[in-house]
XYZ file of C-alpha atoms in Angstrom:
522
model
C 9.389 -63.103 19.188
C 6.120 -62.790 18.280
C 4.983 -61.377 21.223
C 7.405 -58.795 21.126
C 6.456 -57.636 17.808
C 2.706 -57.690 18.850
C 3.582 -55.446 21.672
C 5.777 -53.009 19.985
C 2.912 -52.846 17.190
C 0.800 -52.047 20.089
C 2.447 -49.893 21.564
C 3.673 -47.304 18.655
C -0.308 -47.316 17.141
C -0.817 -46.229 20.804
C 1.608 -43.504 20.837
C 0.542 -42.096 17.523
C -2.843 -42.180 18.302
C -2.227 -40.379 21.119
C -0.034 -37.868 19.426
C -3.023 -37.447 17.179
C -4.903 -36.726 19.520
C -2.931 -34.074 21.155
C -2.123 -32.327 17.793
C -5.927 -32.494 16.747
C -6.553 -30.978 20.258
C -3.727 -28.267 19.744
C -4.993 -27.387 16.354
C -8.611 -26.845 17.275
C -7.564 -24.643 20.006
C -5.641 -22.623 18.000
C -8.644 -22.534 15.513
C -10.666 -21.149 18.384
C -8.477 -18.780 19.628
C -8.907 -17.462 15.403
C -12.314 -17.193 15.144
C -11.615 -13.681 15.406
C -9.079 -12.963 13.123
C -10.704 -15.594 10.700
C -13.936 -13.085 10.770
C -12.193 -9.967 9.951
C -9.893 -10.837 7.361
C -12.436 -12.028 5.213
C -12.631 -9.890 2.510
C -10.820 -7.415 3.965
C -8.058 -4.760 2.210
C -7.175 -3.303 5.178
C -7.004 -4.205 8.961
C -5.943 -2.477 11.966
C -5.400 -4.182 14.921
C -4.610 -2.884 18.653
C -4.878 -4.507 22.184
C -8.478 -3.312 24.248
C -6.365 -1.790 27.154
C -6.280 1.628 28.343
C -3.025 3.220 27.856
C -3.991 2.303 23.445
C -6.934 4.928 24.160
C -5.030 7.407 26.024
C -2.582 8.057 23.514
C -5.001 7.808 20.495
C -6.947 10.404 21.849
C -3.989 12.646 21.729
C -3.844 12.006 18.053
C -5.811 13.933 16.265
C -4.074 13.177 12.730
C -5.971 10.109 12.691
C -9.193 11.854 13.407
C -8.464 14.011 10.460
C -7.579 11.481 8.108
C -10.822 9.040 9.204
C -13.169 12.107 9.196
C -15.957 13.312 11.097
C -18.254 10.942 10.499
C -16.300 7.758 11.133
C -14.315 9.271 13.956
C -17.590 10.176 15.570
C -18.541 6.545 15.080
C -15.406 5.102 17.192
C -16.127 7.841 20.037
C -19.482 6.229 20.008
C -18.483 3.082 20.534
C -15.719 3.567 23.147
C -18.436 5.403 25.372
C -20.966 2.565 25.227
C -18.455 -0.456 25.118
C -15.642 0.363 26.192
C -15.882 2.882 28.864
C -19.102 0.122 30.212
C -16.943 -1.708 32.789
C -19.213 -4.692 32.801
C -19.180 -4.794 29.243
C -15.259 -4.027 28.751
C -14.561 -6.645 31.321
C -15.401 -9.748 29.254
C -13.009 -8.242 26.151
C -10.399 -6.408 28.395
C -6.987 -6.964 26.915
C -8.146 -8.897 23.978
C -6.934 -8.059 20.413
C -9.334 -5.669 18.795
C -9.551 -5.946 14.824
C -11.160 -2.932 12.904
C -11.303 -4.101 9.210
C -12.215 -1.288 6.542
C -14.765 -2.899 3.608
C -17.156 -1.460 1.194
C -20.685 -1.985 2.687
C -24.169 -2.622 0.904
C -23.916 1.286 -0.068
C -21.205 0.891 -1.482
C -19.713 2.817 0.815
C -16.359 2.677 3.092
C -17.367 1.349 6.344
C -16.102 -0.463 9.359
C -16.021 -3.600 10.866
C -14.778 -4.383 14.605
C -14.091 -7.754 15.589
C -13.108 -8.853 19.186
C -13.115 -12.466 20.919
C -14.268 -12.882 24.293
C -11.869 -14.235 26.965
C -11.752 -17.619 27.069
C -14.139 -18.023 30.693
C -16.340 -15.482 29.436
C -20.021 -16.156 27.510
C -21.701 -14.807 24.951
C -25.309 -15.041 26.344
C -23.776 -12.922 29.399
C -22.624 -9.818 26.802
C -26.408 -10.233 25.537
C -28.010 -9.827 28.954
C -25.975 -6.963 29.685
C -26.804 -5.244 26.280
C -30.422 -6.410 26.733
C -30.625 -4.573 30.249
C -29.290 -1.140 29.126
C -30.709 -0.738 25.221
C -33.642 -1.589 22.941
C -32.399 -4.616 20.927
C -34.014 -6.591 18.169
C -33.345 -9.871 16.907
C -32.636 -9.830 13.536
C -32.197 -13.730 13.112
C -28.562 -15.684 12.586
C -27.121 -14.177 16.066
C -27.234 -11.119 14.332
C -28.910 -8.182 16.448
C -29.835 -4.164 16.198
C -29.288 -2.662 18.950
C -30.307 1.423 19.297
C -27.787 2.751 21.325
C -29.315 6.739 20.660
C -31.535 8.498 18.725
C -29.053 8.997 16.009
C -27.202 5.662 16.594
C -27.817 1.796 15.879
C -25.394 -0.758 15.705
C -25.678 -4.343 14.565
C -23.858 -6.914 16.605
C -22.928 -10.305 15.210
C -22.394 -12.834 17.890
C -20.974 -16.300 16.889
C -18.822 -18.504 19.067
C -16.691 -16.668 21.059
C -16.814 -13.549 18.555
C -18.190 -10.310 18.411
C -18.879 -7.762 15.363
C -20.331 -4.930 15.394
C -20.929 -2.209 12.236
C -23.397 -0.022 11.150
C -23.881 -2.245 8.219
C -25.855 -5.234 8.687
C -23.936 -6.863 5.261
C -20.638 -6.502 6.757
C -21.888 -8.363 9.986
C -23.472 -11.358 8.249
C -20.591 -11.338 5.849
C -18.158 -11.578 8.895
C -19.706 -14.591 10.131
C -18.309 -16.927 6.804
C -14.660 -17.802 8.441
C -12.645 -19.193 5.624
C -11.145 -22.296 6.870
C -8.078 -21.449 5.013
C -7.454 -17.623 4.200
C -3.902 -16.777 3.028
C -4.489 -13.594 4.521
C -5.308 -14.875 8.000
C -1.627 -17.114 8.156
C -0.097 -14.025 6.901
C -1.323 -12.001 9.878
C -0.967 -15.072 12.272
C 2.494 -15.179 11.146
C 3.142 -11.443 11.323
C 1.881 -10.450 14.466
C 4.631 -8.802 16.149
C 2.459 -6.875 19.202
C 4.509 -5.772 22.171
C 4.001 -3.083 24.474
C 6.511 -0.914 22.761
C 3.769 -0.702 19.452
C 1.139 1.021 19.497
C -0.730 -0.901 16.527
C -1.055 -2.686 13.663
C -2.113 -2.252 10.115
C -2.192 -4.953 7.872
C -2.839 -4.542 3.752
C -3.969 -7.319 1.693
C -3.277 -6.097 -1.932
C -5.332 -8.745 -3.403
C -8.748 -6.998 -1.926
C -7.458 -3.324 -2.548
C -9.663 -3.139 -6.005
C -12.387 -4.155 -3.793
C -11.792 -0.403 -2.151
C -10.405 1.383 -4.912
C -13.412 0.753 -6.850
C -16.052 2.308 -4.493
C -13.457 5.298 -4.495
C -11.842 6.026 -7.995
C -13.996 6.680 -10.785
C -13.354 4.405 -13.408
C -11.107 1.255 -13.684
C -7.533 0.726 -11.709
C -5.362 2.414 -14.465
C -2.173 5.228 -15.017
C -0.245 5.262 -11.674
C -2.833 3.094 -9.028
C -2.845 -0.068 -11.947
C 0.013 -1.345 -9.637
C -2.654 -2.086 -7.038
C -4.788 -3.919 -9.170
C -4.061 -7.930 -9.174
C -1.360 -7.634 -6.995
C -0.996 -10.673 -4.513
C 1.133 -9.224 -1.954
C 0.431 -8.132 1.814
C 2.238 -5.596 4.563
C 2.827 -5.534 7.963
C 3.117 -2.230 9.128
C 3.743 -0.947 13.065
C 2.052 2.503 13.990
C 4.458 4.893 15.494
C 3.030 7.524 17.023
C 3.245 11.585 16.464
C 1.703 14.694 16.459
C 3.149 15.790 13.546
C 2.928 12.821 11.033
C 1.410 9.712 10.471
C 4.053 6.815 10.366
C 3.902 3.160 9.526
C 6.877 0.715 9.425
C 7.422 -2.552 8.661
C 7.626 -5.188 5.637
C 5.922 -5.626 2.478
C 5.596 -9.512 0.605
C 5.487 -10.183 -2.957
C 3.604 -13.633 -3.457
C 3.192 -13.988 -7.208
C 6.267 -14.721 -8.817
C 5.040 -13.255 -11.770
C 5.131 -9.628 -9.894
C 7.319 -6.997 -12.025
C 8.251 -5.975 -8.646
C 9.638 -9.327 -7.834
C 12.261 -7.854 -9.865
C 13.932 -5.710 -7.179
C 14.179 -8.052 -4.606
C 17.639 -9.228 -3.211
C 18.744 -5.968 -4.723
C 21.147 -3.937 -2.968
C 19.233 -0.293 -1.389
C 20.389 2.148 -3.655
C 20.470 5.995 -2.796
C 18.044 8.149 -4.499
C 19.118 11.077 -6.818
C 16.521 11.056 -9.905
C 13.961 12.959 -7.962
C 16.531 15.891 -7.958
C 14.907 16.726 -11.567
C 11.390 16.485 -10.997
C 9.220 19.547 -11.600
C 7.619 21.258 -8.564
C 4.401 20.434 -9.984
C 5.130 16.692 -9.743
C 1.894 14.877 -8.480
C 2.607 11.860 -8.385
C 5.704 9.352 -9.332
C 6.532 5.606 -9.296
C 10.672 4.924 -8.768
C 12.556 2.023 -8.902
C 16.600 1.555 -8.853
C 18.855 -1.222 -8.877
C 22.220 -1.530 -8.197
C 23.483 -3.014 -11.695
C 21.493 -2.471 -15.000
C 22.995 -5.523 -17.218
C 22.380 -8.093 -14.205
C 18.747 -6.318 -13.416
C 18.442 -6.988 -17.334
C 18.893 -10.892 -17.060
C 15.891 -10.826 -14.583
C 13.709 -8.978 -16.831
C 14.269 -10.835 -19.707
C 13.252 -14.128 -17.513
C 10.254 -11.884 -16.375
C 9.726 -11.325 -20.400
C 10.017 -14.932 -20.999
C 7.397 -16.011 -18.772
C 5.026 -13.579 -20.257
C 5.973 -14.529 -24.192
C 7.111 -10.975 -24.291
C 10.533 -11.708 -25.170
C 10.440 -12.834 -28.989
C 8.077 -9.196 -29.151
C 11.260 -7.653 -27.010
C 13.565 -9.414 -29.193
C 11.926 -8.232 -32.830
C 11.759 -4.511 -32.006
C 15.824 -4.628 -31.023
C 16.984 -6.674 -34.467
C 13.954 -4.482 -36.389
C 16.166 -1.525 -34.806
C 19.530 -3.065 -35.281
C 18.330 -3.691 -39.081
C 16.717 -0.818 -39.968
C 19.247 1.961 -38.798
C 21.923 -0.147 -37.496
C 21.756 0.297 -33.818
C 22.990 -2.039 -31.734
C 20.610 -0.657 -28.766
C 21.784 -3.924 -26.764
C 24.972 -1.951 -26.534
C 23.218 1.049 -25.298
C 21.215 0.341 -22.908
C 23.199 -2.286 -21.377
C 25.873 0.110 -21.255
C 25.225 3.085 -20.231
C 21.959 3.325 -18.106
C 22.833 4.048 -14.621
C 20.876 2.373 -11.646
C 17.064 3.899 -11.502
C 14.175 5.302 -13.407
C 10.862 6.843 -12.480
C 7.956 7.758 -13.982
C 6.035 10.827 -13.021
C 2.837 12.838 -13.308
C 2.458 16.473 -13.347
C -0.441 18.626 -11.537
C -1.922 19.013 -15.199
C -2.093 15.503 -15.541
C 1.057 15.259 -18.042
C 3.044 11.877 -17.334
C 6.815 11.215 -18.280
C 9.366 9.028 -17.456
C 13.291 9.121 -16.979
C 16.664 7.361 -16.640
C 19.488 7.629 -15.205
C 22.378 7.510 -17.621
C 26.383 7.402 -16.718
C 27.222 9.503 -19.716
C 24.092 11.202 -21.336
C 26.484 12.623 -23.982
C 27.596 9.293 -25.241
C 23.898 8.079 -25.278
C 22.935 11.430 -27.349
C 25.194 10.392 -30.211
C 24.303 6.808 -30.185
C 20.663 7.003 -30.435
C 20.868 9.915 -33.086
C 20.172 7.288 -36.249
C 17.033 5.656 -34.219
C 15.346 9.176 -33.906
C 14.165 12.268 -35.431
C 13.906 15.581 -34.644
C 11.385 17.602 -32.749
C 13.901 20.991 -32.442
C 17.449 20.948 -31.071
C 16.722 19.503 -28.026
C 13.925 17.362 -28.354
C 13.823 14.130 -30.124
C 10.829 11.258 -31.299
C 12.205 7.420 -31.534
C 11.420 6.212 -34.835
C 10.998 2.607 -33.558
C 7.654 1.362 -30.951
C 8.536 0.283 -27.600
C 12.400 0.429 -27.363
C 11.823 1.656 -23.281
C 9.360 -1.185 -22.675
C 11.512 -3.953 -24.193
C 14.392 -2.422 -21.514
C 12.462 -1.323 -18.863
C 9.412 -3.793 -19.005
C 5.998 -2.594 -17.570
C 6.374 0.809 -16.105
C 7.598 1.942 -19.580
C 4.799 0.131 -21.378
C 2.516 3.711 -21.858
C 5.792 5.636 -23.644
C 5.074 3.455 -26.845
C 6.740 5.811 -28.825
C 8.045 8.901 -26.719
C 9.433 12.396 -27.354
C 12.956 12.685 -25.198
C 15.158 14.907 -24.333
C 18.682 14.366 -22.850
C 19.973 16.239 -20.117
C 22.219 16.071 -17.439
C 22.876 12.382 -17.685
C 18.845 11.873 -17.690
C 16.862 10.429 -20.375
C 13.316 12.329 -19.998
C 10.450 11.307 -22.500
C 6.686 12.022 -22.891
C 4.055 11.088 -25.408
C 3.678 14.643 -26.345
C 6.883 17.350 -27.169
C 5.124 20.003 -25.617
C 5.187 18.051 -22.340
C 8.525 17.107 -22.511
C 9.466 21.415 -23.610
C 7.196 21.962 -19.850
C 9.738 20.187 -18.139
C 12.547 21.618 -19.767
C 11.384 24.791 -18.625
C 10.974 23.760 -15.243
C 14.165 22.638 -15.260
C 16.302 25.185 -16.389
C 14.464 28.036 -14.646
C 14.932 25.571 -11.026
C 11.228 25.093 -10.485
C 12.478 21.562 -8.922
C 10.488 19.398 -6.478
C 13.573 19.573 -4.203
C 13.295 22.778 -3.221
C 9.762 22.801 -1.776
C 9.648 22.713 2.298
C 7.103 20.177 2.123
C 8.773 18.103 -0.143
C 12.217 18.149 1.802
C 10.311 18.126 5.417
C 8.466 14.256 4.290
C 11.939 13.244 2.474
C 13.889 13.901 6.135
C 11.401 11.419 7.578
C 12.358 8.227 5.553
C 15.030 6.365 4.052
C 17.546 8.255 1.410
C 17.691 4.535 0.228
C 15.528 2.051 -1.316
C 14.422 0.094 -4.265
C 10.859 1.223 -4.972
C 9.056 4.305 -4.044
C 5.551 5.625 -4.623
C 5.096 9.340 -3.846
C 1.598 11.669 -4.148
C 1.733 15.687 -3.409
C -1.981 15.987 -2.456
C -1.871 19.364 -3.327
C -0.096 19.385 -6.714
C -2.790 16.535 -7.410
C -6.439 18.093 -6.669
C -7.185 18.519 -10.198
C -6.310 14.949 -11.111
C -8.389 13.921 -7.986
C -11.332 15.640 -8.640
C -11.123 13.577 -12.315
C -10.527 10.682 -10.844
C -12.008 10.294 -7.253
C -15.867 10.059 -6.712
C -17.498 12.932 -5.123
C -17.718 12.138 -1.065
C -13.564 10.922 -0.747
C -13.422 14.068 -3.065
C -14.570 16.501 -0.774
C -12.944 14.451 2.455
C -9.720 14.942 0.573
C -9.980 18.564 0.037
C -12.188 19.553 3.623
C -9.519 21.307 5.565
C -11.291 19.090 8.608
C -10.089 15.877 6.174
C -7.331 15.449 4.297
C -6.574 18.944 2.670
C -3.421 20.127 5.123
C -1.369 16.254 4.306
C 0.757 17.619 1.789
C 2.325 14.113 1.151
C 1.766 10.156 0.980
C 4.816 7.950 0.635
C 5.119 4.198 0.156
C 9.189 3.856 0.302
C 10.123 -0.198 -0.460
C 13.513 -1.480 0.362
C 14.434 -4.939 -0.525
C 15.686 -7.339 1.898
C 15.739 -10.774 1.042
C 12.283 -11.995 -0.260
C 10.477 -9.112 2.337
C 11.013 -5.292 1.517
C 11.212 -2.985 4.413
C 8.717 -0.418 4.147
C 7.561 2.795 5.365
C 3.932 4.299 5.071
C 3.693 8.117 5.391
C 1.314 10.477 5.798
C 2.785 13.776 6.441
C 1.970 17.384 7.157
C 4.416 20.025 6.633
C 3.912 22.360 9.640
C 5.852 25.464 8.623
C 7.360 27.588 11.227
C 5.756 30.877 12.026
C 7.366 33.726 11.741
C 7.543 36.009 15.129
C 5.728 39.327 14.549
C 8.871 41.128 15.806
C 10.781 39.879 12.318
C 7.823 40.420 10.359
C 8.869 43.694 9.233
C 12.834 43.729 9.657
């Protein structure tokens, strides 16, 4: 008996050892084959990733939309680099087929720059890539595998080459930088587990939300505030597939929430609702932030618990018995009531923000809230009481501490000032609606009538707010009609499903028709 239980001790330490063994073996080969990946997430916002073959390059070429939107400069840069690597078939041959990451990161000029990271096939060297480089330009070492190379007169690149990895930028920081692989990077696993490639996609981009400030801030003057404070401290990522086009510029794929402190956590598991707000937005409308839901009192529960966790909720709680005291009120019975399924809040071309809510009867509403405000004129009204729409509403509401609003059309519409909230009355009444500009209705066609969340920019009903707000080089890349100027719209459309929201990213330019000289003058 004893030398049966000797054996079988024997024998099972022997089998997990060697299962350790194997799994040790599998994990460091998987590590390996991430050295890549590892180097261009860190730090990174924003990744876009693409296989080195030659059918990618054929059709990017044909897109010039991208060329546009990276500008001359950086687009040159690429062409550059393609030419010399790329196109070099002893050069191409130790990366051919591999996954190519270019990683977008604010270099030691504080400037937007790029980082490309590619591992070599597995049977391929390092020292060979350097021999080949070393034959054909004038490199010097620059110490830690990191090396210059002048590849023109106008041109140097610096090459990192560690492991089985190569980097290459025109900044040396973003080399050196690349060469610290985080042994554990949430970002990396995300990607890992995200990477969907197949011959039918063209390319990946991949948005880490955490590092987005790290951008912002070397592109907005001033701090992450107003309508772009949503990308500040916001642990989420997206996956997004390139489709490609002539005429737009069109990512899909899923977004991820991972703080459960979010507010957008909010709308997920929330049934898509169809969009209808929008129909009263001015046609100056810049900018706006929407988010529906399919039932306000259950929505209600959620932000309450959101309140909770912030010790919001006794604040939340005061300002509805203060109201319920004071002018007897009950806005519990209000709100809960009657507001519909979505509200937005929206910025006008002359910087002006408001809000609004959808309301089933805006009549009813009118009459109830009549003891909790005063009057501005006939149509316009001032809450008496602080923060009413940010104890039902939470965040987004938060800047409308104690709004004019108007009631119209089953839409609560409020501002900080009357004489904003009289502009969009006059917008309104005379039709001088979002909805019936051919841009607006030519980038709507091209996403889902459904969602949750939505976050919309008219370039051109926002180059005033820009030039405030963006610092001078993305300024003038935004308005040169070689850059950005003919994109009429961005869109980032979010629609929950289950603990992922399906998303769409676009970048669109409204190509109107021409109209035949024959009809010019009929």
């Amino acid at each position: 008996m004893k030398k049966i239980l000797v054996i079988l001790i024997i024998l099972v330490t022997g089998v997990s050892f060697m299962a350790y063994l194997y799994f040790s073996k599998l994990n460091t080969e998987n590590n390996e084959k991430d050295l890549a990946l590892q180097s261009a997430t860190n730090n990174a916002a924003l990744i876009f990733a693409f296989q080195n073959d030659k059918s990618f390059y054929q059709i990017i070429e044909g897109q010039s939309l991208i060329q546009q939107v990276l500008g001359n400069q950086k687009s040159n840069l690429l062409k550059a680099l393609k030419l010399y690597f790329i196109q070099d078939a002893a050069l191409n041959n130790s990366i051919a087929n591999q996954e190519i990451y270019l990683s977008i990161l604010p270099d030691e000029e504080k400037e937007l720059n790029f980082l490309i990271t590619v591992q070599l096939q597995p049977d391929k060297k390092v020292q060979n890539i350097y021999t080949i480089l070393k034959s054909k330009y004038l490199i010097d070492d620059q110490g830690n595998d990191v090396f210059k190379i002048k590849l023109n007169d106008s041109l140097s690149i610096f090459f990192g080459t560690k492991n089985q990895v190569i980097t290459a930028s025109t900044s040396k920081k973003l080399v050196i930088d690349a060469a610290v692989r985080l042994a554990e990077n949430p970002f990396t696993e995300y990607i890992k587990q995200n990477n969907t490639y197949n011959k039918n996609v063209l390319g990946q981009i991949y948005i880490n939300f955490n590092k987005t400030p790290l951008l912002l801030q070397n592109i907005i003057a001033g701090k992450l505030n107003g309508e772009i404070s949503i990308f500040d401290k916001q642990n989420s990522y997206a996956s997004l597939n390139y489709n490609f086009s002539k005429e737009k510029i069109l990512f899909n794929g899923t977004t991820e929430l991972k703080s459960t402190d979010n507010y957008l956590k909010l709308f997920e598991k929330v049934p898509n609702q169809t969009i209808y707000i929008t129909n009263i937005l001015p046609s100056n409308t810049a900018n706006y932030n929407l988010y529906a839901f399919d039932n306000y009192e259950n929505w209600r529960k959620k932000l309450i618990t959101w309140q909770t966790n912030f010790d919001d909720e006794k604040k939340v709680s005061k300002t509805i018995d203060e109201v319920k005291s004071d002018y007897r009120v009950d806005l519990n019975s209000i709100f809960n009531t009657y507001t519909k399924n979505q509200f937005i809040c929206f910025q006008l071309s002359t910087a002006e923000k408001l809000g609004a809510i959808s309301l089933s009867n805006g009549e009813k509403v009118k009459q109830l809230l009549l003891d909790v405000s005063a009057d501005y004129n006939e149509e316009i009204k001032i809450f008496k009481q602080s923060d009413v729409l940010y104890a039902f509403f939470g965040t987004p509401l938060k800047k409308f501490a104690r709004p004019y609003y108007t009631i119209i059309d089953n839409n609560l519409v409020f501002a900080n000032n009357a004489s904003t909230v009289q502009a969009f009355l006059n917008s309104y009444k005379n039709n001088k609606l979002l909805i019936n500009e051919a841009s607006y209705l030519d980038a709507m066609n091209l996403v889902s009538t459904t969602s949750n969340l939505s976050f919309f920019i008219n370039t051109n009903n926002s180059k005033d707010i820009f030039k405030e707000n963006v610092l001078s080089p993305y300024y003038k890349h935004l308005r040169a009609d070689s850059g950005l100027k003919s994109f009429d719209t961005f869109y980032y459309q979010m629609s929950a499903d289950g603990n992922k929201f399906i998303t769409n990213l676009l970048l669109n330019k409204y190509l109107q028709s021409e109209i035949p000289d024959t009809l010019r003058n009929r």
